[in-house]
Amino acid sequence: MRIGGTHYRAIWMDGDPGVVKVIDQRKLPFEFRVYDLRSAKDAHEAIADMVVRGAPLIGVTAAFGLYLEAHRSDPNDWCQEVKEAASLLIAARPTAVNLQYAVDLVLNELNCAGSREGMVERLFHLAMQLAEEEVRRCARIGEHGISLIREIHERTSRPVNILTHCNAGWLACVDYGTATAPIYLAYDQGIPVHVWVDETRPRNQGARLTAYELGEHGVPHTVIVDNAGGHLMQHGEVDLVIVGSDRTTRNGDVANKIGTYLKALAAYDNKIPFYVALPSSSIDFNMTRGEEIEIENRKQEEVTYMEGWSEHLRAPHQVRILPEGSPAANPGFDVTPARLVTGLITEKGICPASEDGIKTLFEK
Ligand code: MRU
């Protein structure tokens, strides 16, 4: 993905086998800073503190974290160290299933009887392969999802207005993004699009990250407060909603960033198609329904404080926005029931949000 004309991915290696590089997403859009990971502990901190975030990216970061741990481990105790690192990483954030998916992928390959050198090599290739797979999945999501945008444009002969929530873009996914992949492809193919970007309180991933990504790519977009979507839908200003997912259960229920459910309700009431774009690594085939999903509760300070660019200080600056002492609650995700989801856009095609629908694409 382009930043100032240079192609970046959200995670990469740069010649040093002991260092994995990520973009520090806490600093965007005010500062572009590269952050080095050298151990599983670094990867854990980066995930927990949201240096990296977004379901596919935290999975890939965990896989690289386990490789780094094997690389730096004590030659006599390397396997135990990797296993302990796996438990640490899984606990970093509970809602996105991609973390479990990536850690399981590595643990299934871990052979404590084999040589450490061989295993370091194997874990390196596994992490690289997972990153490439996520990129390929997102590219395929784009190729399937573009049909929805093209159909609306051909029917209406005007720019297609798409609303999205949070950041399900390339920053969340190594490259392309999930919700954004069809949008980037449509834009690149000359289909006129305009994106309504929910700011996505409390951390403002929409205002800070999605707007940044779309702007760097040149995609027309407008940031709106989280409460504006319903109004815009009532007034015919939204043709299509596309969001991402942190965990989709077997029956098609979708956990995504807090506020997604309200957008789905408003879309349903206004008969606007509401699609969820997700790679199969975000489907929890072991979980029957959304009620079972653990919802992450994050710290109050994310609600009580807000960060932005101070024109006065010419630097990022935090301010308290609540009366001192007022408590705040901060559930990070909500579950949109399958009945409100028009369809799932996956790397294998578009299907209804239901067990039967998912089975048509993912036999196993
Ligand atoms: O808390 P975050 O920023 O990790 O939440 C991210 C989201 O909710 C995304 O929409 C989701 O991970 C899908 S990413 C393709």
mmCIF file of C-alpha atoms and ligand atoms in Angstrom:
data_model
loop_
_atom_site.group_PDB
_atom_site.id
_atom_site.type_symbol
_atom_site.label_atom_id
_atom_site.label_comp_id
_atom_site.label_asym_id
_atom_site.label_seq_id
_atom_site.Cartn_x
_atom_site.Cartn_y
_atom_site.Cartn_z
ATOM 1 C CA MET A 1 0.000 0.000 0.000
ATOM 2 C CA ARG A 2 1.224 3.474 -0.822
ATOM 3 C CA ILE A 3 2.466 6.012 1.707
ATOM 4 C CA GLY A 4 3.863 9.142 0.120
ATOM 5 C CA GLY A 5 4.317 7.144 -3.084
ATOM 6 C CA THR A 6 6.329 4.339 -1.387
ATOM 7 C CA HIS A 7 4.914 0.820 -1.112
ATOM 8 C CA TYR A 8 4.580 -0.458 2.455
ATOM 9 C CA ARG A 9 3.088 -3.415 4.213
ATOM 10 C CA ALA A 10 1.928 -3.258 7.819
ATOM 11 C CA ILE A 11 4.616 -5.783 8.870
ATOM 12 C CA TRP A 12 7.903 -6.768 7.204
ATOM 13 C CA MET A 13 11.511 -7.864 7.697
ATOM 14 C CA ASP A 14 14.467 -5.914 6.468
ATOM 15 C CA GLY A 15 17.593 -8.085 6.375
ATOM 16 C CA ASP A 16 18.175 -8.558 10.118
ATOM 17 C CA PRO A 17 16.832 -12.021 11.121
ATOM 18 C CA GLY A 18 16.349 -10.841 14.722
ATOM 19 C CA VAL A 19 14.067 -7.897 13.926
ATOM 20 C CA VAL A 20 10.511 -7.662 12.608
ATOM 21 C CA LYS A 21 9.282 -4.226 11.644
ATOM 22 C CA VAL A 22 5.784 -2.791 12.028
ATOM 23 C CA ILE A 23 4.253 0.640 11.649
ATOM 24 C CA ASP A 24 3.410 2.180 15.025
ATOM 25 C CA GLN A 25 -0.313 2.699 14.479
ATOM 26 C CA ARG A 26 -0.685 4.654 17.729
ATOM 27 C CA LYS A 27 1.179 7.524 16.120
ATOM 28 C CA LEU A 28 -0.704 7.778 12.831
ATOM 29 C CA PRO A 29 -1.697 9.981 11.134
ATOM 30 C CA PHE A 30 0.459 12.559 12.906
ATOM 31 C CA GLU A 31 3.735 10.692 12.770
ATOM 32 C CA PHE A 32 4.992 7.768 10.650
ATOM 33 C CA ARG A 33 7.198 5.715 12.941
ATOM 34 C CA VAL A 34 8.585 2.217 12.405
ATOM 35 C CA TYR A 35 8.650 0.012 15.504
ATOM 36 C CA ASP A 36 11.040 -2.935 15.958
ATOM 37 C CA LEU A 37 10.011 -6.276 17.440
ATOM 38 C CA ARG A 38 12.798 -8.529 18.744
ATOM 39 C CA SER A 39 10.958 -11.071 20.904
ATOM 40 C CA ALA A 40 7.564 -12.566 21.634
ATOM 41 C CA LYS A 41 7.333 -10.179 24.582
ATOM 42 C CA ASP A 42 7.745 -7.250 22.179
ATOM 43 C CA ALA A 43 5.053 -8.751 19.937
ATOM 44 C CA HIS A 44 2.752 -9.209 22.938
ATOM 45 C CA GLU A 45 3.226 -5.613 24.036
ATOM 46 C CA ALA A 46 2.709 -4.331 20.506
ATOM 47 C CA ILE A 47 -0.585 -6.231 20.215
ATOM 48 C CA ALA A 48 -1.867 -5.409 23.722
ATOM 49 C CA ASP A 49 -0.944 -1.734 23.438
ATOM 50 C CA MET A 50 -2.246 -1.497 19.859
ATOM 51 C CA VAL A 51 0.996 -0.563 18.149
ATOM 52 C CA VAL A 52 -0.477 -3.137 15.764
ATOM 53 C CA ARG A 53 -4.177 -3.872 15.632
ATOM 54 C CA GLY A 54 -6.796 -5.331 13.328
ATOM 55 C CA ALA A 55 -7.608 -9.043 13.331
ATOM 56 C CA PRO A 56 -5.377 -10.399 10.511
ATOM 57 C CA LEU A 57 -2.399 -8.253 11.489
ATOM 58 C CA ILE A 58 -2.403 -9.298 15.142
ATOM 59 C CA GLY A 59 -2.418 -12.935 14.011
ATOM 60 C CA VAL A 60 0.547 -12.394 11.699
ATOM 61 C CA THR A 61 2.380 -10.421 14.407
ATOM 62 C CA ALA A 62 1.907 -13.314 16.841
ATOM 63 C CA ALA A 63 3.351 -15.766 14.285
ATOM 64 C CA PHE A 64 6.399 -13.529 13.810
ATOM 65 C CA GLY A 65 6.641 -13.154 17.606
ATOM 66 C CA LEU A 66 6.947 -16.936 17.982
ATOM 67 C CA TYR A 67 9.594 -17.070 15.265
ATOM 68 C CA LEU A 68 11.539 -14.295 17.045
ATOM 69 C CA GLU A 69 11.291 -16.185 20.316
ATOM 70 C CA ALA A 70 12.719 -19.337 18.751
ATOM 71 C CA HIS A 71 15.456 -17.263 17.104
ATOM 72 C CA ARG A 72 16.624 -15.630 20.359
ATOM 73 C CA SER A 73 15.910 -18.533 22.729
ATOM 74 C CA ASP A 74 18.293 -20.491 24.921
ATOM 75 C CA PRO A 75 19.458 -23.472 22.783
ATOM 76 C CA ASN A 76 18.707 -25.853 25.680
ATOM 77 C CA ASP A 77 15.233 -24.596 26.424
ATOM 78 C CA TRP A 78 14.001 -23.213 23.126
ATOM 79 C CA CYS A 79 10.858 -25.322 22.797
ATOM 80 C CA GLN A 80 9.552 -24.539 26.275
ATOM 81 C CA GLU A 81 10.237 -20.843 25.657
ATOM 82 C CA VAL A 82 8.226 -20.897 22.438
ATOM 83 C CA LYS A 83 5.331 -22.684 24.168
ATOM 84 C CA GLU A 84 5.294 -20.136 26.994
ATOM 85 C CA ALA A 85 5.413 -17.324 24.452
ATOM 86 C CA ALA A 86 2.410 -18.860 22.683
ATOM 87 C CA SER A 87 0.311 -18.706 25.886
ATOM 88 C CA LEU A 88 1.424 -15.127 26.484
ATOM 89 C CA LEU A 89 0.509 -14.040 22.944
ATOM 90 C CA ILE A 90 -2.934 -15.665 22.948
ATOM 91 C CA ALA A 91 -3.819 -13.675 26.066
ATOM 92 C CA ALA A 92 -2.907 -10.327 24.451
ATOM 93 C CA ARG A 93 -6.388 -9.634 23.059
ATOM 94 C CA PRO A 94 -9.372 -11.966 23.395
ATOM 95 C CA THR A 95 -11.889 -11.122 20.673
ATOM 96 C CA ALA A 96 -10.109 -11.567 17.323
ATOM 97 C CA VAL A 97 -9.895 -15.273 16.517
ATOM 98 C CA ASN A 98 -6.938 -14.648 14.179
ATOM 99 C CA LEU A 99 -4.618 -14.619 17.182
ATOM 100 C CA GLN A 100 -5.623 -18.157 18.145
ATOM 101 C CA TYR A 101 -5.554 -19.178 14.470
ATOM 102 C CA ALA A 102 -1.949 -18.020 14.026
ATOM 103 C CA VAL A 103 -0.683 -19.428 17.313
ATOM 104 C CA ASP A 104 -2.323 -22.810 16.587
ATOM 105 C CA LEU A 105 -0.729 -22.816 13.152
ATOM 106 C CA VAL A 106 2.707 -22.468 14.760
ATOM 107 C CA LEU A 107 2.071 -24.891 17.652
ATOM 108 C CA ASN A 108 0.870 -27.561 15.216
ATOM 109 C CA GLU A 109 4.239 -27.359 13.455
ATOM 110 C CA LEU A 110 6.334 -27.210 16.605
ATOM 111 C CA ASN A 111 8.496 -30.298 16.965
ATOM 112 C CA CYS A 112 10.404 -30.267 20.247
ATOM 113 C CA ALA A 113 12.359 -33.362 19.225
ATOM 114 C CA GLY A 114 13.760 -31.652 16.128
ATOM 115 C CA SER A 115 16.757 -29.327 15.937
ATOM 116 C CA ARG A 116 16.377 -25.729 17.091
ATOM 117 C CA GLU A 117 17.995 -24.402 13.911
ATOM 118 C CA GLY A 118 15.544 -26.359 11.768
ATOM 119 C CA MET A 119 12.616 -25.111 13.797
ATOM 120 C CA VAL A 120 13.739 -21.472 13.643
ATOM 121 C CA GLU A 121 13.859 -21.828 9.874
ATOM 122 C CA ARG A 122 10.429 -23.492 9.821
ATOM 123 C CA LEU A 123 8.792 -20.815 12.022
ATOM 124 C CA PHE A 124 10.284 -18.074 9.878
ATOM 125 C CA HIS A 125 8.735 -19.618 6.769
ATOM 126 C CA LEU A 126 5.418 -20.157 8.566
ATOM 127 C CA ALA A 127 5.178 -16.497 9.590
ATOM 128 C CA MET A 128 6.158 -15.289 6.108
ATOM 129 C CA GLN A 129 3.681 -17.692 4.546
ATOM 130 C CA LEU A 130 0.850 -16.560 6.834
ATOM 131 C CA ALA A 131 1.567 -12.930 5.938
ATOM 132 C CA GLU A 132 1.476 -13.790 2.219
ATOM 133 C CA GLU A 133 -1.728 -15.799 2.664
ATOM 134 C CA GLU A 134 -3.455 -12.891 4.404
ATOM 135 C CA VAL A 135 -2.398 -10.602 1.552
ATOM 136 C CA ARG A 136 -3.745 -13.078 -1.023
ATOM 137 C CA ARG A 137 -7.013 -13.503 0.896
ATOM 138 C CA CYS A 138 -7.532 -9.758 1.042
ATOM 139 C CA ALA A 139 -6.788 -9.403 -2.674
ATOM 140 C CA ARG A 140 -9.389 -12.081 -3.425
ATOM 141 C CA ILE A 141 -11.922 -10.351 -1.133
ATOM 142 C CA GLY A 142 -11.394 -7.266 -3.285
ATOM 143 C CA GLU A 143 -11.988 -9.225 -6.493
ATOM 144 C CA HIS A 144 -15.246 -10.676 -5.169
ATOM 145 C CA GLY A 145 -16.480 -7.547 -3.414
ATOM 146 C CA ILE A 146 -15.994 -5.215 -6.370
ATOM 147 C CA SER A 147 -19.018 -6.808 -8.074
ATOM 148 C CA LEU A 148 -21.277 -5.236 -5.414
ATOM 149 C CA ILE A 149 -19.879 -1.770 -6.062
ATOM 150 C CA ARG A 150 -19.914 -2.157 -9.842
ATOM 151 C CA GLU A 151 -23.549 -3.292 -9.796
ATOM 152 C CA ILE A 152 -24.639 -0.211 -7.839
ATOM 153 C CA HIS A 153 -22.685 2.097 -10.129
ATOM 154 C CA GLU A 154 -24.127 0.509 -13.285
ATOM 155 C CA ARG A 155 -27.634 0.786 -11.848
ATOM 156 C CA THR A 156 -27.381 4.383 -10.619
ATOM 157 C CA SER A 157 -24.730 5.913 -12.945
ATOM 158 C CA ARG A 158 -23.345 7.951 -10.064
ATOM 159 C CA PRO A 159 -20.540 7.602 -7.515
ATOM 160 C CA VAL A 160 -21.143 4.787 -5.047
ATOM 161 C CA ASN A 161 -21.339 5.910 -1.412
ATOM 162 C CA ILE A 162 -19.912 3.269 0.914
ATOM 163 C CA LEU A 163 -19.946 3.531 4.695
ATOM 164 C CA THR A 164 -17.297 1.750 6.755
ATOM 165 C CA HIS A 165 -16.564 1.483 10.461
ATOM 166 C CA CYS A 166 -13.221 1.346 12.290
ATOM 167 C CA ASN A 167 -10.190 0.394 10.205
ATOM 168 C CA ALA A 168 -10.487 -2.823 8.237
ATOM 169 C CA GLY A 169 -7.877 -1.520 5.834
ATOM 170 C CA TRP A 170 -4.360 -2.546 4.902
ATOM 171 C CA LEU A 171 -3.020 -1.356 8.244
ATOM 172 C CA ALA A 172 -5.236 -3.988 9.884
ATOM 173 C CA CYS A 173 -4.300 -6.736 7.436
ATOM 174 C CA VAL A 174 -0.722 -6.591 6.102
ATOM 175 C CA ASP A 175 -1.983 -5.246 2.735
ATOM 176 C CA TYR A 176 -5.194 -4.245 0.852
ATOM 177 C CA GLY A 177 -7.495 -4.645 3.869
ATOM 178 C CA THR A 178 -10.739 -6.566 4.043
ATOM 179 C CA ALA A 179 -13.538 -3.966 3.912
ATOM 180 C CA THR A 180 -11.310 -1.635 1.916
ATOM 181 C CA ALA A 181 -10.059 -4.182 -0.658
ATOM 182 C CA PRO A 182 -13.156 -3.902 -2.906
ATOM 183 C CA ILE A 183 -13.050 -0.112 -2.502
ATOM 184 C CA TYR A 184 -9.390 0.225 -3.536
ATOM 185 C CA LEU A 185 -9.966 -2.088 -6.486
ATOM 186 C CA ALA A 186 -13.079 -0.207 -7.607
ATOM 187 C CA TYR A 187 -11.214 3.090 -7.368
ATOM 188 C CA ASP A 188 -8.213 1.692 -9.273
ATOM 189 C CA GLN A 189 -10.542 0.423 -12.013
ATOM 190 C CA GLY A 190 -12.159 3.821 -12.423
ATOM 191 C CA ILE A 191 -15.484 3.151 -10.705
ATOM 192 C CA PRO A 192 -16.343 6.380 -8.873
ATOM 193 C CA VAL A 193 -16.577 5.768 -5.130
ATOM 194 C CA HIS A 194 -16.920 7.901 -2.048
ATOM 195 C CA VAL A 195 -16.400 6.512 1.464
ATOM 196 C CA TRP A 196 -18.159 7.674 4.618
ATOM 197 C CA VAL A 197 -15.633 6.948 7.368
ATOM 198 C CA ASP A 198 -17.037 6.496 10.884
ATOM 199 C CA GLU A 199 -14.571 8.156 13.245
ATOM 200 C CA THR A 200 -14.937 5.118 15.581
ATOM 201 C CA ARG A 201 -14.643 6.293 19.128
ATOM 202 C CA PRO A 202 -12.956 5.752 21.473
ATOM 203 C CA ARG A 203 -9.654 5.199 19.639
ATOM 204 C CA ASN A 204 -10.789 6.793 16.390
ATOM 205 C CA GLN A 205 -9.361 4.144 14.080
ATOM 206 C CA GLY A 206 -11.671 5.436 11.345
ATOM 207 C CA ALA A 207 -10.694 9.097 11.639
ATOM 208 C CA ARG A 208 -7.018 8.388 12.228
ATOM 209 C CA LEU A 209 -6.247 5.285 10.172
ATOM 210 C CA THR A 210 -8.910 4.675 7.534
ATOM 211 C CA ALA A 211 -8.971 8.335 6.525
ATOM 212 C CA TYR A 212 -5.152 8.265 6.352
ATOM 213 C CA GLU A 213 -5.098 5.152 4.165
ATOM 214 C CA LEU A 214 -7.817 6.354 1.815
ATOM 215 C CA GLY A 215 -6.181 9.767 1.563
ATOM 216 C CA GLU A 216 -2.787 8.273 0.709
ATOM 217 C CA HIS A 217 -4.425 6.200 -2.036
ATOM 218 C CA GLY A 218 -6.452 9.142 -3.313
ATOM 219 C CA VAL A 219 -9.881 7.643 -2.596
ATOM 220 C CA PRO A 220 -12.548 10.341 -2.011
ATOM 221 C CA HIS A 221 -13.822 10.082 1.558
ATOM 222 C CA THR A 222 -15.519 12.053 4.315
ATOM 223 C CA VAL A 223 -15.095 11.408 8.038
ATOM 224 C CA ILE A 224 -18.321 11.446 10.049
ATOM 225 C CA VAL A 225 -19.054 11.162 13.738
ATOM 226 C CA ASP A 226 -20.249 7.725 14.760
ATOM 227 C CA ASN A 227 -23.791 8.981 15.246
ATOM 228 C CA ALA A 228 -24.197 10.364 11.724
ATOM 229 C CA GLY A 229 -24.516 7.101 9.789
ATOM 230 C CA GLY A 230 -28.212 6.509 10.500
ATOM 231 C CA HIS A 231 -29.125 10.011 9.384
ATOM 232 C CA LEU A 232 -27.148 9.658 6.141
ATOM 233 C CA MET A 233 -28.830 6.325 5.457
ATOM 234 C CA GLN A 234 -32.292 7.837 5.956
ATOM 235 C CA HIS A 235 -31.438 10.503 3.400
ATOM 236 C CA GLY A 236 -30.237 8.169 0.647
ATOM 237 C CA GLU A 237 -26.570 9.088 1.118
ATOM 238 C CA VAL A 238 -25.352 5.533 1.685
ATOM 239 C CA ASP A 239 -25.552 2.824 -1.012
ATOM 240 C CA LEU A 240 -23.630 0.101 0.741
ATOM 241 C CA VAL A 241 -22.036 -0.660 4.114
ATOM 242 C CA ILE A 242 -18.871 -2.784 4.264
ATOM 243 C CA VAL A 243 -17.169 -3.559 7.569
ATOM 244 C CA GLY A 244 -14.561 -6.056 8.757
ATOM 245 C CA SER A 245 -14.769 -8.764 11.406
ATOM 246 C CA ASP A 246 -12.704 -9.943 14.346
ATOM 247 C CA ARG A 247 -14.563 -13.201 14.747
ATOM 248 C CA THR A 248 -17.440 -14.632 12.770
ATOM 249 C CA THR A 249 -19.117 -17.683 14.257
ATOM 250 C CA ARG A 250 -20.473 -20.712 12.385
ATOM 251 C CA ASN A 251 -23.988 -19.262 12.185
ATOM 252 C CA GLY A 252 -22.736 -16.001 10.602
ATOM 253 C CA ASP A 253 -22.847 -13.747 13.682
ATOM 254 C CA VAL A 254 -20.127 -11.120 13.425
ATOM 255 C CA ALA A 255 -18.020 -9.527 16.159
ATOM 256 C CA ASN A 256 -16.460 -6.269 15.033
ATOM 257 C CA LYS A 257 -15.492 -2.912 16.519
ATOM 258 C CA ILE A 258 -17.995 -1.467 18.981
ATOM 259 C CA GLY A 259 -20.718 0.425 17.100
ATOM 260 C CA THR A 260 -20.895 -1.964 14.150
ATOM 261 C CA TYR A 261 -24.187 -3.405 15.442
ATOM 262 C CA LEU A 262 -25.839 0.038 15.476
ATOM 263 C CA LYS A 263 -24.793 0.574 11.842
ATOM 264 C CA ALA A 264 -26.256 -2.799 10.929
ATOM 265 C CA LEU A 265 -29.561 -1.900 12.599
ATOM 266 C CA ALA A 266 -29.741 1.402 10.773
ATOM 267 C CA ALA A 267 -28.846 -0.253 7.457
ATOM 268 C CA TYR A 268 -31.524 -2.910 7.983
ATOM 269 C CA ASP A 269 -34.161 -0.282 8.771
ATOM 270 C CA ASN A 270 -33.245 1.616 5.619
ATOM 271 C CA LYS A 271 -32.914 -1.467 3.377
ATOM 272 C CA ILE A 272 -29.260 -0.742 2.675
ATOM 273 C CA PRO A 273 -27.023 -3.760 1.960
ATOM 274 C CA PHE A 274 -24.741 -4.471 4.903
ATOM 275 C CA TYR A 275 -21.751 -6.669 4.022
ATOM 276 C CA VAL A 276 -18.956 -8.027 6.180
ATOM 277 C CA ALA A 277 -15.611 -8.628 4.473
ATOM 278 C CA LEU A 278 -13.416 -11.235 6.129
ATOM 279 C CA PRO A 279 -10.733 -13.802 5.420
ATOM 280 C CA SER A 280 -11.363 -17.387 6.544
ATOM 281 C CA SER A 281 -8.777 -16.819 9.303
ATOM 282 C CA SER A 282 -11.439 -14.647 10.995
ATOM 283 C CA ILE A 283 -14.069 -17.400 10.988
ATOM 284 C CA ASP A 284 -14.284 -19.378 14.213
ATOM 285 C CA PHE A 285 -15.447 -22.756 12.941
ATOM 286 C CA ASN A 286 -15.524 -24.073 16.528
ATOM 287 C CA MET A 287 -17.935 -21.474 17.853
ATOM 288 C CA THR A 288 -21.636 -21.867 17.194
ATOM 289 C CA ARG A 289 -22.985 -18.375 17.768
ATOM 290 C CA GLY A 290 -22.067 -14.816 18.618
ATOM 291 C CA GLU A 291 -23.204 -14.918 22.245
ATOM 292 C CA GLU A 292 -20.196 -17.129 22.983
ATOM 293 C CA ILE A 293 -17.648 -14.544 21.859
ATOM 294 C CA GLU A 294 -15.561 -12.938 24.578
ATOM 295 C CA ILE A 295 -15.768 -9.173 24.242
ATOM 296 C CA GLU A 296 -12.636 -7.294 25.180
ATOM 297 C CA ASN A 297 -13.048 -4.608 27.826
ATOM 298 C CA ARG A 298 -10.419 -1.945 27.437
ATOM 299 C CA LYS A 299 -9.234 0.723 29.847
ATOM 300 C CA GLN A 300 -11.389 3.709 30.798
ATOM 301 C CA GLU A 301 -8.711 6.190 29.761
ATOM 302 C CA GLU A 302 -9.434 5.457 26.096
ATOM 303 C CA VAL A 303 -12.858 7.025 26.709
ATOM 304 C CA THR A 304 -11.973 9.724 29.203
ATOM 305 C CA TYR A 305 -9.086 11.085 27.115
ATOM 306 C CA MET A 306 -8.774 11.912 23.454
ATOM 307 C CA GLU A 307 -5.662 12.543 21.413
ATOM 308 C CA GLY A 308 -5.347 14.863 18.468
ATOM 309 C CA TRP A 309 -2.988 17.277 16.780
ATOM 310 C CA SER A 310 -2.521 20.503 18.685
ATOM 311 C CA GLU A 311 -2.097 23.380 16.225
ATOM 312 C CA HIS A 312 -0.829 25.400 19.171
ATOM 313 C CA LEU A 313 1.898 22.941 20.278
ATOM 314 C CA ARG A 314 2.517 21.658 16.743
ATOM 315 C CA ALA A 315 2.486 18.139 18.226
ATOM 316 C CA PRO A 316 0.025 15.379 19.171
ATOM 317 C CA HIS A 317 -1.702 16.234 22.419
ATOM 318 C CA GLN A 318 -4.066 14.447 24.819
ATOM 319 C CA VAL A 319 -7.006 16.091 26.560
ATOM 320 C CA ARG A 320 -9.540 14.855 29.118
ATOM 321 C CA ILE A 321 -13.060 15.181 27.768
ATOM 322 C CA LEU A 322 -15.091 14.091 30.836
ATOM 323 C CA PRO A 323 -15.595 15.738 34.209
ATOM 324 C CA GLU A 324 -12.827 14.627 36.539
ATOM 325 C CA GLY A 325 -13.943 11.480 38.339
ATOM 326 C CA SER A 326 -16.771 10.456 35.978
ATOM 327 C CA PRO A 327 -16.387 6.745 35.339
ATOM 328 C CA ALA A 328 -16.386 5.331 31.809
ATOM 329 C CA ALA A 329 -17.063 1.889 30.331
ATOM 330 C CA ASN A 330 -15.186 0.665 27.283
ATOM 331 C CA PRO A 331 -16.378 -2.550 25.619
ATOM 332 C CA GLY A 332 -14.209 -2.874 22.511
ATOM 333 C CA PHE A 333 -16.479 -4.927 20.242
ATOM 334 C CA ASP A 334 -20.090 -5.848 19.662
ATOM 335 C CA VAL A 335 -21.836 -8.697 17.903
ATOM 336 C CA THR A 336 -24.018 -8.107 14.862
ATOM 337 C CA PRO A 337 -26.502 -10.964 14.524
ATOM 338 C CA ALA A 338 -26.408 -12.806 11.198
ATOM 339 C CA ARG A 339 -29.995 -11.763 10.408
ATOM 340 C CA LEU A 340 -28.778 -8.155 9.948
ATOM 341 C CA VAL A 341 -25.926 -9.132 7.618
ATOM 342 C CA THR A 342 -26.715 -9.168 3.887
ATOM 343 C CA GLY A 343 -23.692 -11.303 3.101
ATOM 344 C CA LEU A 344 -20.101 -12.237 3.882
ATOM 345 C CA ILE A 345 -17.385 -11.321 1.375
ATOM 346 C CA THR A 346 -14.617 -13.902 1.724
ATOM 347 C CA GLU A 347 -11.606 -14.969 -0.315
ATOM 348 C CA LYS A 348 -13.723 -17.757 -1.768
ATOM 349 C CA GLY A 349 -16.691 -15.635 -2.786
ATOM 350 C CA ILE A 350 -19.777 -13.987 -1.294
ATOM 351 C CA CYS A 351 -22.165 -16.077 0.782
ATOM 352 C CA PRO A 352 -25.169 -15.611 3.059
ATOM 353 C CA ALA A 353 -24.305 -15.056 6.721
ATOM 354 C CA SER A 354 -25.501 -18.464 7.893
ATOM 355 C CA GLU A 355 -24.107 -21.895 8.646
ATOM 356 C CA ASP A 356 -25.346 -23.215 5.294
ATOM 357 C CA GLY A 357 -24.003 -20.155 3.501
ATOM 358 C CA ILE A 358 -20.544 -20.509 5.025
ATOM 359 C CA LYS A 359 -20.583 -24.240 4.230
ATOM 360 C CA THR A 360 -21.109 -23.548 0.534
ATOM 361 C CA LEU A 361 -17.668 -21.891 0.456
ATOM 362 C CA PHE A 362 -15.828 -23.697 3.223
ATOM 363 C CA GLU A 363 -16.768 -27.363 2.956
ATOM 364 C CA LYS A 364 -14.712 -28.500 5.948
HETATM 365 O O1 MRU B 1 -9.485 -2.803 18.182
HETATM 366 P P1 MRU B 1 -9.024 -2.946 16.763
HETATM 367 O O2 MRU B 1 -8.565 -1.676 16.159
HETATM 368 O O3 MRU B 1 -8.033 -4.064 16.616
HETATM 369 O O4 MRU B 1 -10.341 -3.378 15.986
HETATM 370 C C1 MRU B 1 -10.255 -3.633 14.626
HETATM 371 C C2 MRU B 1 -11.558 -3.940 14.019
HETATM 372 O O5 MRU B 1 -12.574 -4.013 14.665
HETATM 373 C C3 MRU B 1 -11.542 -4.268 12.584
HETATM 374 O O6 MRU B 1 -12.735 -3.888 11.985
HETATM 375 C C4 MRU B 1 -11.393 -5.781 12.465
HETATM 376 O O7 MRU B 1 -10.229 -6.213 13.123
HETATM 377 C C5 MRU B 1 -11.369 -6.223 11.093
HETATM 378 S S1 MRU B 1 -9.760 -5.948 10.432
HETATM 379 C C6 MRU B 1 -9.716 -6.403 8.867
#
